[in-house]
Amino acid sequence: VTAGKTPAEILEHYADAVGHAPVLPEWATGFWQCKLRYLGQEELLDVAREYRRRELPLSVIVTDFFHWTAMGDYRFDPEEYPDPEAMMRELDELGVKLMVSIWPTISPLSENYDAMAEQGLLVGADQGVEFHQDIHDKKMPRSLPVALYDPTNPRTRRFVWETVKRNYFDLGVRVWWLDACEPELNPGHPRNLSFHAGPGSAVVNIYPRDNARTFWEGNRDAGAPGTVLLCRSAWAGQAKYGAAVWSGDIAPTWESLAQQVRAGLSIGMSGIPWWTTDIGGFPSEESYRELFARWFAYGTFCPLFRLHGHREPRGELGSPMTGGPNEVWSYGERCLGVAREHMELRERLRPYIQEQMAAAAERGTPPMRPLFLEFPDDARAWETDDEFLLGPDLLVAPVTEPGVTSRGVYLPAGADWVEIHSGRTFAGGADYEADAPYEYIPVFRRDGAEIGV
């Protein structure tokens, strides 16, 4: 049980109990480019080069699933990535980190399957065979059963990391996307599972935490500086392993965008300060562009700023698949203008965001926070769930409805607030109708705060 006189104090005590997040690496506060999926080395490099040519900031680019030879091999497919050393050198010259997708699923066709099965490194079963999911992986004529490794076993963690280190880390990869890390089960119930740590019904919820531990400790023991582990799920204490959580594959709807605001606040109050969403969701169409612009504006003020999705034409979900273009220039000149302005705004905000990341590591206070965390004596702050604070001094009011050019905003009592686009000052403790044209969403700086916007 953790307690305190204020919500911020409770969160600080909770971090003391379960573990504090590290300080987010400075490079991670920039823009992350991702799609489902880049088909190979040259396509991925062409995108990174185009960001440089257009003078758009880029910190991280991602190679998503199926870049491997088989699930569980944990290495680049040489047909798609013929010279990963050269790829990593060029990305380094561009100042861009590569994040690779890691799944806990082990194909029976993997070069590591027999060794892992013989050494007892896979999730077991009380009854039946030890296959707990199915997928259409490479070399497969159709969807077939796959196993899961058991990260609650320290020998599994060692085996997986040694493989990942040999095939990715030693090439220069330092950022890890730990996808499907619940783990994703079929059927979706753990009672038949057997882990090193105990029966599935008792211990399955620690799976994402121990999965993150595998990569955090491996990265640390290899002498590398801090990393980011992008996880689809988390458990108490996972923040101390450098875990960021995102909300999974989400619908490209206004309702979904509104849900992301609340989900991000909830995850922060649950002790995970690093949060992001798939900006734009899955998939896209002509009427989607306004939603993309609004989502991109919202994403600018999230702890991690990351574009991802499966765009039209989508194709069949399977190993050869790729979606349509999903770069900031893929949605027309108007959306590109919105994206460029917000990417440049994010760059100006990065020193402030880095300060909030340091505070999160020290005190357990999330950078993205509900109003009541800073204003616990304001009753209205406890009721407001469609706005948020980025740190103590920046209030963000996302637009989550189509066709609007203004929205109601409550500004908490105890401060005056300056709208960053108009420069107008508003007294706290009152409701206002704020301008929200297509080009931006309402954002307010606490009067007197020096943020750079």
XYZ file of C-alpha atoms in Angstrom:
453
model
C 0.000 0.000 0.000
C 1.356 3.423 -0.941
C -0.092 6.620 0.470
C 0.499 10.349 0.488
C -1.138 13.708 1.052
C -1.367 14.495 -2.689
C -1.592 12.427 -5.896
C 1.988 13.417 -6.745
C 3.204 12.170 -3.370
C 1.380 8.860 -3.815
C 3.021 8.365 -7.196
C 6.433 9.150 -5.724
C 5.953 6.576 -2.994
C 4.680 4.045 -5.533
C 7.846 4.493 -7.622
C 9.884 3.953 -4.452
C 8.026 0.672 -3.915
C 8.150 -0.841 -7.419
C 11.145 0.922 -8.967
C 11.863 4.228 -10.651
C 12.083 4.637 -14.407
C 15.505 5.604 -15.723
C 15.986 8.965 -17.401
C 14.744 8.756 -20.983
C 17.692 8.946 -23.422
C 17.858 12.385 -25.008
C 17.546 11.064 -28.574
C 14.218 9.431 -27.698
C 12.342 12.731 -27.281
C 12.524 13.357 -31.045
C 10.293 12.092 -33.861
C 9.929 8.339 -34.564
C 8.966 7.102 -38.058
C 7.288 3.734 -38.493
C 4.869 1.870 -40.749
C 3.596 -1.654 -41.137
C 5.964 -2.495 -42.758
C 9.172 -1.532 -44.622
C 10.097 -4.410 -46.908
C 13.843 -4.062 -46.685
C 17.043 -2.147 -46.209
C 16.854 0.108 -49.251
C 13.234 1.158 -48.669
C 13.981 1.994 -45.048
C 17.100 3.983 -45.960
C 15.238 5.849 -48.706
C 12.739 7.072 -46.108
C 15.490 8.221 -43.729
C 17.247 9.998 -46.618
C 14.014 11.725 -47.636
C 13.557 13.114 -44.130
C 17.046 14.579 -44.387
C 16.392 15.934 -47.904
C 13.212 17.665 -46.737
C 15.007 18.985 -43.634
C 12.535 17.241 -41.334
C 13.771 16.054 -37.919
C 14.018 12.287 -37.427
C 15.357 10.481 -34.359
C 14.218 6.867 -34.796
C 13.097 4.681 -37.698
C 11.584 1.251 -37.213
C 11.729 -2.080 -38.973
C 8.568 -3.938 -37.994
C 7.800 -7.662 -37.947
C 8.785 -10.157 -40.673
C 12.162 -8.505 -41.212
C 13.581 -11.776 -39.855
C 14.299 -15.109 -41.517
C 11.898 -16.895 -39.160
C 10.247 -16.037 -35.865
C 12.746 -16.901 -33.161
C 15.863 -16.537 -35.327
C 16.273 -12.915 -34.188
C 18.275 -11.768 -37.166
C 17.799 -9.792 -40.388
C 16.663 -11.655 -43.487
C 19.700 -11.306 -45.815
C 17.422 -11.141 -48.860
C 15.805 -7.982 -47.474
C 18.787 -6.636 -45.528
C 21.844 -7.674 -47.585
C 24.284 -5.333 -45.809
C 23.020 -4.378 -42.343
C 26.452 -3.061 -41.323
C 26.303 -0.482 -44.130
C 22.693 0.338 -43.227
C 23.630 0.985 -39.612
C 26.600 3.147 -40.637
C 24.429 5.325 -42.864
C 21.702 5.683 -40.239
C 24.348 6.685 -37.727
C 25.646 9.334 -40.138
C 22.070 10.623 -40.467
C 21.715 10.755 -36.679
C 18.907 8.171 -36.723
C 18.488 5.185 -34.394
C 17.049 1.896 -35.702
C 14.415 0.112 -33.632
C 13.837 -3.565 -34.439
C 10.700 -5.563 -33.694
C 11.148 -8.521 -31.332
C 8.358 -11.038 -30.778
C 8.430 -13.731 -28.065
C 7.081 -16.296 -30.541
C 9.330 -19.144 -31.685
C 8.522 -20.822 -34.992
C 9.140 -24.572 -35.192
C 11.073 -23.660 -38.361
C 13.443 -21.383 -36.395
C 17.087 -22.336 -36.197
C 16.777 -21.879 -32.408
C 13.631 -23.925 -31.822
C 15.230 -27.332 -31.131
C 17.802 -25.917 -28.707
C 15.200 -23.892 -26.828
C 12.793 -26.812 -26.607
C 15.493 -29.238 -25.441
C 16.774 -26.814 -22.786
C 13.295 -26.093 -21.400
C 13.280 -22.439 -22.416
C 9.767 -22.384 -23.874
C 6.447 -21.807 -22.135
C 5.101 -25.241 -21.260
C 1.603 -26.682 -21.238
C -0.229 -28.674 -18.589
C -2.006 -30.514 -21.387
C -1.346 -30.822 -25.103
C 1.489 -29.491 -27.185
C 3.589 -26.448 -26.280
C 2.264 -24.189 -29.045
C 0.180 -21.260 -27.860
C -0.307 -19.025 -30.902
C -0.467 -19.306 -34.685
C 0.835 -16.976 -37.390
C 1.666 -16.943 -41.082
C 5.422 -16.509 -40.798
C 8.070 -16.772 -43.502
C 8.652 -20.219 -45.022
C 5.089 -21.126 -44.007
C 2.463 -21.942 -46.666
C -0.245 -20.716 -44.279
C -0.767 -19.817 -40.630
C 0.830 -22.465 -38.379
C 1.335 -22.928 -34.613
C 4.265 -21.255 -32.866
C 5.693 -21.505 -29.343
C 6.560 -18.756 -26.818
C 9.798 -18.334 -24.949
C 9.629 -18.138 -21.150
C 11.279 -14.931 -19.857
C 10.541 -15.867 -16.237
C 13.400 -18.372 -16.670
C 16.825 -16.706 -16.262
C 18.345 -19.246 -18.669
C 15.820 -18.161 -21.326
C 16.673 -14.518 -20.763
C 20.344 -15.325 -21.218
C 19.766 -17.396 -24.397
C 17.495 -14.803 -26.002
C 19.770 -11.886 -25.229
C 22.904 -13.676 -26.450
C 21.120 -14.371 -29.734
C 19.827 -10.805 -30.037
C 23.226 -9.385 -29.138
C 25.009 -11.458 -31.764
C 22.569 -10.655 -34.575
C 21.392 -7.101 -33.788
C 23.239 -5.408 -30.942
C 26.706 -6.126 -32.309
C 25.621 -4.409 -35.545
C 24.709 -1.274 -33.588
C 20.991 -1.734 -32.841
C 20.092 -0.193 -29.473
C 16.281 0.238 -29.496
C 13.854 -2.659 -29.101
C 10.176 -3.028 -29.943
C 8.862 -5.819 -27.711
C 5.626 -6.577 -29.528
C 2.921 -9.113 -28.551
C 4.444 -9.281 -25.063
C 1.315 -10.057 -23.017
C 1.980 -12.745 -24.314
C -0.616 -12.972 -27.077
C -2.305 -16.349 -26.596
C -4.678 -18.465 -28.661
C -6.937 -19.254 -26.873
C -6.562 -16.153 -24.751
C -6.469 -17.756 -21.314
C -3.350 -18.703 -19.329
C -4.665 -21.583 -17.232
C -3.035 -24.276 -19.416
C 0.384 -22.599 -19.363
C 3.372 -23.662 -17.309
C 6.174 -21.157 -16.588
C 9.488 -21.420 -14.791
C 7.973 -19.012 -12.229
C 4.816 -21.085 -11.711
C 1.422 -21.954 -13.231
C 0.027 -19.625 -15.866
C -3.034 -18.585 -13.883
C -0.769 -17.314 -11.094
C 2.165 -15.695 -12.900
C 1.256 -14.837 -16.501
C 0.925 -11.103 -15.783
C 4.656 -10.797 -15.030
C 5.467 -11.942 -18.582
C 5.843 -8.437 -20.109
C 7.899 -7.273 -17.128
C 10.388 -10.151 -17.324
C 10.463 -9.845 -21.107
C 11.530 -6.200 -20.735
C 14.044 -7.233 -18.072
C 15.694 -9.521 -20.637
C 16.585 -6.626 -22.913
C 17.234 -3.978 -20.277
C 19.731 -6.098 -18.368
C 21.295 -7.415 -21.569
C 21.734 -3.910 -22.924
C 23.169 -2.731 -19.595
C 25.559 -5.664 -19.176
C 26.835 -5.127 -22.716
C 27.950 -1.662 -21.639
C 25.449 0.309 -23.716
C 23.833 3.551 -22.516
C 20.115 3.700 -21.805
C 17.598 2.262 -24.232
C 13.843 2.360 -24.841
C 11.774 -0.830 -24.877
C 8.475 -0.248 -26.661
C 6.020 -2.675 -25.050
C 2.381 -3.413 -25.805
C 1.703 -4.401 -22.197
C 3.237 -3.803 -18.788
C 3.129 -4.857 -15.153
C 4.041 -3.228 -11.865
C 7.738 -2.392 -11.766
C 8.281 -2.590 -15.514
C 9.151 1.101 -15.738
C 12.514 0.459 -14.090
C 13.480 -1.620 -17.129
C 13.170 1.305 -19.552
C 9.701 0.288 -20.753
C 7.517 2.563 -22.833
C 3.938 1.422 -23.409
C 1.798 2.012 -26.466
C -1.865 1.192 -26.911
C -1.558 -1.447 -29.613
C -3.300 -1.557 -32.987
C -6.118 0.968 -32.735
C -8.965 2.047 -34.977
C -8.586 5.161 -37.175
C -11.606 6.873 -35.617
C -12.311 10.017 -33.663
C -13.581 7.905 -30.788
C -10.276 6.035 -30.728
C -8.315 9.302 -30.654
C -10.365 10.475 -27.655
C -9.652 7.164 -25.924
C -5.903 7.650 -26.395
C -5.992 10.839 -24.323
C -7.545 8.998 -21.388
C -5.383 5.903 -21.869
C -2.189 7.960 -21.764
C -3.237 9.646 -18.531
C -4.165 6.285 -17.016
C -0.855 4.638 -17.896
C 1.062 7.557 -16.406
C -0.912 7.312 -13.169
C -0.139 3.576 -13.142
C 3.575 4.209 -12.775
C 4.664 4.053 -16.447
C 5.888 7.538 -17.444
C 6.807 6.721 -21.076
C 3.754 6.579 -23.359
C 2.926 6.723 -27.054
C 0.240 5.746 -29.557
C 0.188 4.682 -33.185
C -0.436 8.175 -34.555
C -3.333 7.797 -36.963
C -4.284 4.219 -36.125
C -5.076 1.607 -38.830
C -5.695 2.295 -41.872
C -6.244 5.449 -44.044
C -8.522 6.915 -46.708
C -9.265 10.358 -48.170
C -11.560 11.495 -45.353
C -8.904 10.391 -42.896
C -6.587 13.359 -43.413
C -8.256 15.638 -40.876
C -8.054 12.889 -38.276
C -4.373 12.381 -39.118
C -3.666 16.097 -38.629
C -5.436 16.188 -35.255
C -3.783 12.976 -34.068
C -0.366 14.220 -35.130
C -0.910 17.423 -33.144
C -1.874 15.379 -30.085
C 1.130 13.085 -30.534
C 3.468 16.082 -30.510
C 2.820 16.473 -26.786
C 3.006 12.794 -25.787
C 6.135 11.570 -23.984
C 7.156 9.699 -27.162
C 6.269 11.167 -30.577
C 5.766 8.263 -32.964
C 4.002 7.749 -36.303
C 2.817 4.220 -37.088
C -0.027 2.429 -38.839
C -1.127 0.031 -41.543
C -2.226 2.172 -44.478
C -4.164 1.489 -47.637
C -3.582 -0.506 -49.767
C -3.146 -2.913 -46.875
C -2.789 -6.311 -48.550
C -3.158 -9.660 -46.821
C -1.668 -9.949 -43.336
C 1.279 -12.290 -43.785
C 5.024 -12.284 -44.136
C 5.283 -10.630 -47.598
C 2.794 -7.891 -46.729
C 3.336 -4.158 -46.636
C 0.914 -1.305 -46.202
C 0.718 1.909 -48.166
C 2.981 4.914 -47.521
C 2.922 6.304 -43.988
C 5.406 9.146 -43.975
C 4.457 12.705 -43.074
C 4.450 13.663 -46.776
C 2.007 10.839 -47.626
C -1.200 12.786 -46.888
C -0.949 15.845 -49.097
C 0.579 19.275 -48.722
C -1.825 20.537 -46.074
C -1.146 17.626 -43.737
C 2.567 17.923 -44.442
C 2.431 21.579 -43.425
C 0.709 20.648 -40.155
C 3.229 17.883 -39.547
C 6.242 20.102 -40.258
C 5.021 22.828 -37.897
C 4.452 20.311 -35.120
C 7.747 18.513 -35.683
C 9.542 21.859 -35.387
C 7.481 22.679 -32.286
C 8.487 19.336 -30.785
C 12.144 20.149 -31.413
C 11.762 23.396 -29.456
C 10.031 21.500 -26.648
C 12.672 18.789 -26.303
C 14.724 20.497 -23.556
C 11.539 20.987 -21.516
C 10.444 17.396 -22.150
C 13.868 16.141 -21.102
C 13.445 18.026 -17.809
C 10.125 16.228 -17.268
C 11.737 12.867 -18.047
C 14.390 13.565 -15.408
C 11.637 14.462 -12.933
C 9.799 11.237 -13.790
C 12.943 9.238 -13.038
C 13.579 11.044 -9.775
C 10.060 11.376 -8.379
C 7.817 8.997 -10.341
C 5.711 11.866 -11.700
C 4.714 11.175 -15.318
C 5.448 13.875 -17.920
C 1.901 13.500 -19.303
C -0.415 14.068 -16.372
C -4.060 14.789 -15.481
C -4.836 18.296 -14.288
C -5.460 17.200 -10.716
C -1.866 16.028 -10.331
C -0.724 19.673 -10.376
C -3.949 21.222 -9.079
C -5.344 18.808 -6.446
C -7.315 21.562 -4.705
C -9.285 22.415 -7.860
C -12.423 20.231 -7.952
C -12.874 20.771 -11.694
C -9.365 19.448 -12.320
C -10.476 16.047 -10.997
C -13.377 15.943 -13.469
C -11.487 16.944 -16.621
C -10.333 13.975 -18.690
C -10.087 15.391 -22.229
C -7.153 17.714 -21.516
C -3.757 17.030 -19.996
C -0.618 18.694 -18.739
C 2.786 18.037 -20.259
C 4.895 18.668 -17.214
C 3.647 21.349 -14.818
C 3.551 24.228 -17.272
C 1.973 23.180 -20.575
C -1.760 22.418 -20.895
C -2.871 20.565 -24.044
C -6.477 20.342 -25.271
C -6.659 17.754 -28.105
C -9.369 18.026 -30.743
C -11.209 14.695 -30.962
C -14.207 15.611 -33.151
C -14.326 16.220 -36.910
C -15.138 19.525 -38.550
C -14.692 21.776 -35.525
C -12.658 24.990 -35.395
C -12.885 25.595 -31.652
C -13.358 23.628 -28.453
C -14.176 24.257 -24.826
C -11.203 24.314 -22.477
C -11.073 24.472 -18.691
C -8.005 26.235 -17.312
C -7.263 25.233 -13.714
C -7.281 27.746 -10.912
C -4.080 28.978 -9.349
C -2.341 30.210 -12.497
C -2.821 32.403 -15.531
C -2.396 30.735 -18.922
C -0.999 31.976 -22.259
C -2.298 30.319 -25.440
C 0.916 29.640 -27.373
C -0.449 30.302 -30.872
C -2.337 33.554 -30.236
C -0.309 34.874 -27.302
C -3.525 35.712 -25.421
C -3.531 35.402 -21.627
C -6.432 33.798 -19.735
C -7.168 33.638 -16.016
C -7.303 30.191 -14.445
C -10.374 28.712 -12.814
C -12.702 29.295 -15.770
C -14.004 27.781 -19.015
C -13.122 29.239 -22.415
C -13.932 28.524 -26.041
C -10.489 28.215 -27.610
C -9.630 28.526 -31.298
C -8.757 25.192 -32.917
C -8.262 25.622 -36.678
C -7.157 22.699 -38.825
C -3.530 23.742 -38.349
C -3.271 23.377 -34.551
C -4.942 22.405 -31.289
C -5.250 24.681 -28.229
C -2.113 24.650 -26.061
C -1.541 26.898 -23.058
C 1.692 27.784 -21.262
C 1.545 28.663 -17.593
C 2.190 32.394 -17.394
C 5.788 33.036 -16.366
C 7.070 29.605 -17.351
C 10.063 29.599 -19.694
C 9.540 26.739 -22.151
C 10.545 28.111 -25.532
C 7.055 28.183 -27.073
